[in-house]
mmCIF file of C-alpha atoms in Angstrom:
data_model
loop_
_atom_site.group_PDB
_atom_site.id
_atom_site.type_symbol
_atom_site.label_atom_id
_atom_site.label_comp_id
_atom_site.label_asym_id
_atom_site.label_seq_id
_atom_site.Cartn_x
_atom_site.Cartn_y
_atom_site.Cartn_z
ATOM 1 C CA UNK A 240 -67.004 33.524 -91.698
ATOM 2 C CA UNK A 241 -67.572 32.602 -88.230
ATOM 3 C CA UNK A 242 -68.526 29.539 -87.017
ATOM 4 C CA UNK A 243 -69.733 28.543 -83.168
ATOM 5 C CA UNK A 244 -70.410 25.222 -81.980
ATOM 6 C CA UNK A 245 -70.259 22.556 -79.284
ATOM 7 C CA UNK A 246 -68.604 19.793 -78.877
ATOM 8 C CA UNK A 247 -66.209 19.487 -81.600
ATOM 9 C CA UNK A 248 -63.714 16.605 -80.056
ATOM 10 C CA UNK A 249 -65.671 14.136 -78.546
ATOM 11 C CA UNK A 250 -63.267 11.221 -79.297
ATOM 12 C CA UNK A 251 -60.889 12.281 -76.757
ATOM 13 C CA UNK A 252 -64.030 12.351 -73.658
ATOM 14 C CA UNK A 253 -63.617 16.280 -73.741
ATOM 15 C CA UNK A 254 -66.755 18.388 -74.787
ATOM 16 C CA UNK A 255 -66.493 22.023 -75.229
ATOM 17 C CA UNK A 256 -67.535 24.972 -76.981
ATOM 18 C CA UNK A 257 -65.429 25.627 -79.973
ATOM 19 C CA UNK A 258 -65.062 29.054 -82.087
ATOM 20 C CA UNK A 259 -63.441 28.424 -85.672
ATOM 21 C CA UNK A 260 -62.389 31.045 -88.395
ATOM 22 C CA UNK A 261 -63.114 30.192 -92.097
ATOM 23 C CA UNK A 262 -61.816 32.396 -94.824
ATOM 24 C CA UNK A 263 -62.987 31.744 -98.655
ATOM 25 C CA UNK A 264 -60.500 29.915 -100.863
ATOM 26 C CA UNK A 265 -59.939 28.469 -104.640
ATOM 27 C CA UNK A 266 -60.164 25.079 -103.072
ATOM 28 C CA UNK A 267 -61.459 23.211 -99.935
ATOM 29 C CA UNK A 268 -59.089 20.912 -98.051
ATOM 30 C CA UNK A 269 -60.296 17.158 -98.855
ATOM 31 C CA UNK A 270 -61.390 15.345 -96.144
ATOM 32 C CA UNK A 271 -59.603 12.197 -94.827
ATOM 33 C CA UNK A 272 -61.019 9.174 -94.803
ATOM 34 C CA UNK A 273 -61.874 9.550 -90.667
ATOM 35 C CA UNK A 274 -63.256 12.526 -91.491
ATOM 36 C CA UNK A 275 -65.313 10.667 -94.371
ATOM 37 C CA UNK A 276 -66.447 7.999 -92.114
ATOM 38 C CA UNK A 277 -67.335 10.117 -89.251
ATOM 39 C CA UNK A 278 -69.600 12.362 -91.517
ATOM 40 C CA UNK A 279 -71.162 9.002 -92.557
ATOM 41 C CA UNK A 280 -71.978 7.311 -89.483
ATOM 42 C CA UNK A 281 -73.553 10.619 -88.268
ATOM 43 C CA UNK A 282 -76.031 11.168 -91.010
ATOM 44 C CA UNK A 283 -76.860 7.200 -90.366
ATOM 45 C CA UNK A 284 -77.494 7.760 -87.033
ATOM 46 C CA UNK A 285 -79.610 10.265 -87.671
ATOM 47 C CA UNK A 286 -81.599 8.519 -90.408
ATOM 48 C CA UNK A 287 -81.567 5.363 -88.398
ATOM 49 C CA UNK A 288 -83.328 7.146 -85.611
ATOM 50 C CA UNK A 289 -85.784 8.575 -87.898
ATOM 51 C CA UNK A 290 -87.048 5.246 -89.001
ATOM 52 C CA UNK A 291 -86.664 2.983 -86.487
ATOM 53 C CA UNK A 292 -87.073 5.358 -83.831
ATOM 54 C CA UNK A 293 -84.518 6.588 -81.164
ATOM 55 C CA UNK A 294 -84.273 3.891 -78.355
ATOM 56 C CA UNK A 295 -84.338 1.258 -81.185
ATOM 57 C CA UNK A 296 -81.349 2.837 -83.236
ATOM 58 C CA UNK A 297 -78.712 0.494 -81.879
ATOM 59 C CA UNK A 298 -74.934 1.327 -82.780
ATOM 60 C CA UNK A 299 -75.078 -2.050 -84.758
ATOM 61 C CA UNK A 300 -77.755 -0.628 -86.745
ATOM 62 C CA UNK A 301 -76.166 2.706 -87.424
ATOM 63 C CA UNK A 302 -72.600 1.189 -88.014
ATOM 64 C CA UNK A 303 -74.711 -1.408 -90.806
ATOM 65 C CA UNK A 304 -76.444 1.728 -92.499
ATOM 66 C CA UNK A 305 -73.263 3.868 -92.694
ATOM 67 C CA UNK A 306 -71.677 0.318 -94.432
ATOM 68 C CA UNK A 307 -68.778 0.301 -91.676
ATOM 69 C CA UNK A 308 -67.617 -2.097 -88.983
ATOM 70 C CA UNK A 309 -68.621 -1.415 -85.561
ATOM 71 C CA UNK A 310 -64.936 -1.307 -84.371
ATOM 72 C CA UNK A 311 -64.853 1.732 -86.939
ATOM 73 C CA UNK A 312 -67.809 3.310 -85.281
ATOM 74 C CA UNK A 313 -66.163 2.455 -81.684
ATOM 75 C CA UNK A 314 -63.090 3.946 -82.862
ATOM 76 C CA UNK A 315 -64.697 7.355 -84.207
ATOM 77 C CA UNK A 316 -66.459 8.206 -81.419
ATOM 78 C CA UNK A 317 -66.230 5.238 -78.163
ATOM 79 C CA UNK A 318 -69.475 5.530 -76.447
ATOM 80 C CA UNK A 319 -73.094 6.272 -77.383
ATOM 81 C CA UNK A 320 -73.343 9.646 -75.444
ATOM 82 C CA UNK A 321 -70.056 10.596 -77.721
ATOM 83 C CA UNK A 322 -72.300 9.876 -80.434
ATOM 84 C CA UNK A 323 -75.281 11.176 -79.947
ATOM 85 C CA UNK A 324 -73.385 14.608 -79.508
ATOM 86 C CA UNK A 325 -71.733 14.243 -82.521
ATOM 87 C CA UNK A 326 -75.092 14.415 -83.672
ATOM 88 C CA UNK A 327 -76.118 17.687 -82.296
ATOM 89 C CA UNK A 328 -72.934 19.030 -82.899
ATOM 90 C CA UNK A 329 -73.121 18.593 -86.611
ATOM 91 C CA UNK A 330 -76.667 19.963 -86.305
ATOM 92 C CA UNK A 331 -75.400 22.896 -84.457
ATOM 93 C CA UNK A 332 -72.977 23.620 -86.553
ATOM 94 C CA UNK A 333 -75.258 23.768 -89.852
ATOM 95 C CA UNK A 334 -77.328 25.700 -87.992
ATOM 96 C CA UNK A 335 -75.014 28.559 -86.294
ATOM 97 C CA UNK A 336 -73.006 28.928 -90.258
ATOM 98 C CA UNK A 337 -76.473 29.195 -91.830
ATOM 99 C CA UNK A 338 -77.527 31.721 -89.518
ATOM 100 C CA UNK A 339 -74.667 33.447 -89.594
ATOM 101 C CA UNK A 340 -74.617 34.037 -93.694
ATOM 102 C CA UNK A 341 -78.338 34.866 -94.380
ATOM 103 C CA UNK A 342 -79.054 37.961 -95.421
ATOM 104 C CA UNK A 343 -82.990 39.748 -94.357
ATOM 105 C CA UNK A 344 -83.710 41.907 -96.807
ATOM 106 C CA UNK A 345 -87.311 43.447 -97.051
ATOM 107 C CA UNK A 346 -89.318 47.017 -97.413
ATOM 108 C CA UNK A 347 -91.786 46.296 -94.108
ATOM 109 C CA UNK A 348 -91.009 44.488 -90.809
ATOM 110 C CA UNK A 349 -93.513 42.125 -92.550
ATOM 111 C CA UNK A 350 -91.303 41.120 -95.794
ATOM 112 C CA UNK A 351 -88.442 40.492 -93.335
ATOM 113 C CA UNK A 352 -89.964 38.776 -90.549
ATOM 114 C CA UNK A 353 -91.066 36.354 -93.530
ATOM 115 C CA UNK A 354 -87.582 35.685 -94.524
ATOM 116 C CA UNK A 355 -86.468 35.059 -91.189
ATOM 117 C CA UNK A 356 -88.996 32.294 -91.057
ATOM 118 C CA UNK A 357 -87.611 31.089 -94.057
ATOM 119 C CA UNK A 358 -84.120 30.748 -92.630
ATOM 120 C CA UNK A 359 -85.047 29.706 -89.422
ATOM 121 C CA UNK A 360 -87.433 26.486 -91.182
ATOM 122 C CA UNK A 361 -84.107 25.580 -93.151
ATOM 123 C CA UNK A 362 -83.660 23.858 -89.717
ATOM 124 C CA UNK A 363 -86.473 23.591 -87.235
ATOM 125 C CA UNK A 364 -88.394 22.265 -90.005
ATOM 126 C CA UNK A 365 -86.824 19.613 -90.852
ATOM 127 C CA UNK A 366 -86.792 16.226 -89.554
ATOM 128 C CA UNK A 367 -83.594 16.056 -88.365
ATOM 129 C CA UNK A 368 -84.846 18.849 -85.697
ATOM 130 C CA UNK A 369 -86.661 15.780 -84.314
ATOM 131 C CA UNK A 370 -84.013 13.596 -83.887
ATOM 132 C CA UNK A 371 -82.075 16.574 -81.959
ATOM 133 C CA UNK A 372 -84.829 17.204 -80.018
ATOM 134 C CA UNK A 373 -85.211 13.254 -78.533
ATOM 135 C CA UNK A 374 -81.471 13.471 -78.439
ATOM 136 C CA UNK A 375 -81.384 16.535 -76.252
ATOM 137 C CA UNK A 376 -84.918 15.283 -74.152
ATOM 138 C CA UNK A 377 -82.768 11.576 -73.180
ATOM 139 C CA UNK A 378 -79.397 13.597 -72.124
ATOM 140 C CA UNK A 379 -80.858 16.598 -70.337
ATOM 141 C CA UNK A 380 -82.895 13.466 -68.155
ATOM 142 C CA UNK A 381 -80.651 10.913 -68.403
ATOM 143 C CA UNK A 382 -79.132 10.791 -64.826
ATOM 144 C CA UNK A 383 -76.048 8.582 -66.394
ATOM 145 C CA UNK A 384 -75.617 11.561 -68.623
ATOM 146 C CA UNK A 385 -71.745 12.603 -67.664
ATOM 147 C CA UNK A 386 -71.353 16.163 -66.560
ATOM 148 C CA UNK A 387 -69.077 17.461 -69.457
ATOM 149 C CA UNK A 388 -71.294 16.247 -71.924
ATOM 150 C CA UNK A 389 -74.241 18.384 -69.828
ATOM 151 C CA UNK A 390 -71.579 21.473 -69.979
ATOM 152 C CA UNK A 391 -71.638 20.837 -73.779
ATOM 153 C CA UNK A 392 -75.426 21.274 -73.931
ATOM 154 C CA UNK A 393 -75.542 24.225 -71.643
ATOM 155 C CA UNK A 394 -72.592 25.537 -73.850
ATOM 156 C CA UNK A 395 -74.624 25.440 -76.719
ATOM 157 C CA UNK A 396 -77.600 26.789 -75.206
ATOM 158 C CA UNK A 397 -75.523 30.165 -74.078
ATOM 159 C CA UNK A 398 -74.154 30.149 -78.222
ATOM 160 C CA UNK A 399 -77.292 29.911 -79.935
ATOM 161 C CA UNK A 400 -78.378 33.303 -78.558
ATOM 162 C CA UNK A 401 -75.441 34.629 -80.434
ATOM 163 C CA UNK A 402 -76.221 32.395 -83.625
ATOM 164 C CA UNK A 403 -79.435 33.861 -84.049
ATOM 165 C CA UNK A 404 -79.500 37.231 -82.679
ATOM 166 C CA UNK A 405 -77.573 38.740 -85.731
ATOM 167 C CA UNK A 406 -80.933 37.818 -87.877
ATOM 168 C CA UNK A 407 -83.310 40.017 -85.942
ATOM 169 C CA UNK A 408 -81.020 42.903 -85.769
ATOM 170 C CA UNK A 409 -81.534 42.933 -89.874
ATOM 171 C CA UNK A 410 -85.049 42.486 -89.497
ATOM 172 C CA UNK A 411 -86.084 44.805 -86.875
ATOM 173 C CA UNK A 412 -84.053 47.093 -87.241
ATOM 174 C CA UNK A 413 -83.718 50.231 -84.333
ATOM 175 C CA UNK A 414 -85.815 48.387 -82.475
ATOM 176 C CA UNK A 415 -82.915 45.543 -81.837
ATOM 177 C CA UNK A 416 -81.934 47.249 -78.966
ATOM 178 C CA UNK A 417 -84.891 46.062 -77.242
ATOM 179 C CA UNK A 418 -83.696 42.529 -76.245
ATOM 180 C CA UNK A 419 -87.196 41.660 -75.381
ATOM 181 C CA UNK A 420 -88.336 42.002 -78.555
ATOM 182 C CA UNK A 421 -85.710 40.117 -80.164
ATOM 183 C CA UNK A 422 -86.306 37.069 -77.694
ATOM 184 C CA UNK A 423 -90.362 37.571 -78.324
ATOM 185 C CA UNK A 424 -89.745 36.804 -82.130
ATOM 186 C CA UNK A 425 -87.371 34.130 -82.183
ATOM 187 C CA UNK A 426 -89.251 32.343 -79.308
ATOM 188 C CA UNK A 427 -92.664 32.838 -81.219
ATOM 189 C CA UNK A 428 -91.736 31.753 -84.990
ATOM 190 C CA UNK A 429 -89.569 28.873 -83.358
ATOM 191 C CA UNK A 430 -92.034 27.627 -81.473
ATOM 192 C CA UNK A 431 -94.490 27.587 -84.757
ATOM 193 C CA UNK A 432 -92.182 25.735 -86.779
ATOM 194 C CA UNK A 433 -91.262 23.054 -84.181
ATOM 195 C CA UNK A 434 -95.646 22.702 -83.706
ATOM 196 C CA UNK A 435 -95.659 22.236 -87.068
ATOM 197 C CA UNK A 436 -92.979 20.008 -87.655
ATOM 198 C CA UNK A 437 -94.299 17.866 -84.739
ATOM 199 C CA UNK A 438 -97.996 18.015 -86.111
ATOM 200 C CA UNK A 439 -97.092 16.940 -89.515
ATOM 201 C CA UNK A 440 -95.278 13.767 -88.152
ATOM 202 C CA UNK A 441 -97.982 12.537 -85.844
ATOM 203 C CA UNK A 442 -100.761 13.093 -88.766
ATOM 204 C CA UNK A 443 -101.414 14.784 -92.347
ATOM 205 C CA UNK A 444 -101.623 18.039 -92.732
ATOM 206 C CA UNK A 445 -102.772 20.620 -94.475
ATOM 207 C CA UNK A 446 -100.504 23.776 -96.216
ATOM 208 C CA UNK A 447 -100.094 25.961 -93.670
ATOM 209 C CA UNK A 448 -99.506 29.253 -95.828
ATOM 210 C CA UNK A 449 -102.175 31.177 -94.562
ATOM 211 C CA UNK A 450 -101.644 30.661 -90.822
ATOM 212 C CA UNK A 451 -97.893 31.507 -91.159
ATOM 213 C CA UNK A 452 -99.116 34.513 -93.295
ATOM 214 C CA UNK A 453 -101.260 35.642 -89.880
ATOM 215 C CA UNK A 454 -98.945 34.610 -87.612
ATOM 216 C CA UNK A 455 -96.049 37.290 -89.201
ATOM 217 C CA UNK A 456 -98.419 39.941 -89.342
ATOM 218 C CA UNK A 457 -99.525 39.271 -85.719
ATOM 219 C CA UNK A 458 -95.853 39.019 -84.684
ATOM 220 C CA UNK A 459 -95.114 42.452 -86.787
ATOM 221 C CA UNK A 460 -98.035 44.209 -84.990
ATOM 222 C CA UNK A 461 -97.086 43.010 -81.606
ATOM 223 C CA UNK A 462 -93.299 44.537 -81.941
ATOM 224 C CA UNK A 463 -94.863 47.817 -83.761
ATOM 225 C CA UNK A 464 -97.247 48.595 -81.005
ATOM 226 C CA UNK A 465 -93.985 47.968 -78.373
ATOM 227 C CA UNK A 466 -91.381 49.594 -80.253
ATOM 228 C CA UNK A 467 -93.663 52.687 -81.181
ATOM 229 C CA UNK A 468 -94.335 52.704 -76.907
ATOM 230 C CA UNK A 469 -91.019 53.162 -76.514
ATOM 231 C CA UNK A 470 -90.628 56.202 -79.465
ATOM 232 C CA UNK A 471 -89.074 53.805 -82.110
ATOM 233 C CA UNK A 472 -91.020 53.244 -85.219
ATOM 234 C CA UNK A 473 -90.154 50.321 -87.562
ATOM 235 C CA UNK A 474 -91.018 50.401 -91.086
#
């Protein structure tokens, strides 16, 4: 299995785009206990920010939630930018080894399109995606932001296309060639799932079965009609 992501060593002040190769064996290595604490303060930063909000989520309060010292939490990852890509990184990382194992299996465009929104909600539908989102907002802005940790962004920006792009070519099909089409879908069904996400966070809502049920079919029509222009039908 391969696995892309950004910013794996942020200790050290260096952010880059790592590759890593995982092969399936009888056991897992165990984690040390840095390793262990890291993961921790991470998913309390993350949690923190979700109910508190993100400009109140103060390293004291993460460090408290993840039940370690703040020295620890210095010590793990030394400033708040180092942090807060820790944070996306881990989200990145879940994301691109997701993508990369699901299988899209289905008779019509339709049936597969569906389980790519399936996959793809695994992530931009949950509330971490928010948290990710406010992180990336503040360090794309942020004119303190330093310009390796920028790099990292842009880094993963240029991966993701990668991560994602292996999904459509199951679901579409011959028509994967068509680049266009492949952006069209991913763009579309992302940006539903972030709008809803967003929406059901600001107020309650309502199931949203049936307009996810339209919005397929409308995005299976629209790459039909263009892939049948271009003499490649899609079943």
């Amino acid at each position: 299995m391969r696995r892309v992501g950004v910013a794996a060593e942020i200790r050290s002040g260096h952010y880059g785009l790592w590759v890593t190769e995982t092969r399936p064996g009888p056991t897992r290595r165990r984690r040390s206990d840095g390793e262990v604490t890291r993961q921790k303060v991470l998913d309390a930063a993350v949690q923190t920010i979700l109910e508190v909000g993100y400009y109140q989520a103060s390293s004291n309060a993460i460090a408290r939630r993840a039940g370690v010292t703040w020295g620890a939490l210095q010590h793990q990852f030394g400033t708040r930018e180092s942090l807060l890509l820790g944070v996306l990184n881990d989200r990145w990382g879940r994301l691109h080894e997701q993508m990369a194992t699901a299988e899209i299996r289905g008779a019509t465009l339709e049936a597969r399109l569906e389980r790519v929104v399936e996959v793809l909600a695994t992530h931009y539908s949950a509330p971490e995606h928010l948290v990710q989102l406010q992180i990336l907002l503040d360090l794309t802005h942020n004119p303190d932001t330093s310009a390796d940790a920028r790099e990292a962004i842009a880094a993963h920006g240029r991966a993701l296309n990668d991560a994602w792009h292996p999904l459509f070519v199951q679901a579409l099909g011959p028509a994967a060639r068509f680049t266009s089409l492949i952006a069209y879908a991913f763009l579309t069904l992302r940006g539903y799932l972030t709008s809803q996400l967003i929406a059901s966070n600001i107020a309650e809502t309502t199931s949203d079965a049936r307009q996810r049920e339209l919005l397929v079919r409308g995005v299976a029509a629209a790459i039909r009609d263009d892939a049948a222009a271009r003499g490649v039908e899609i079943e």
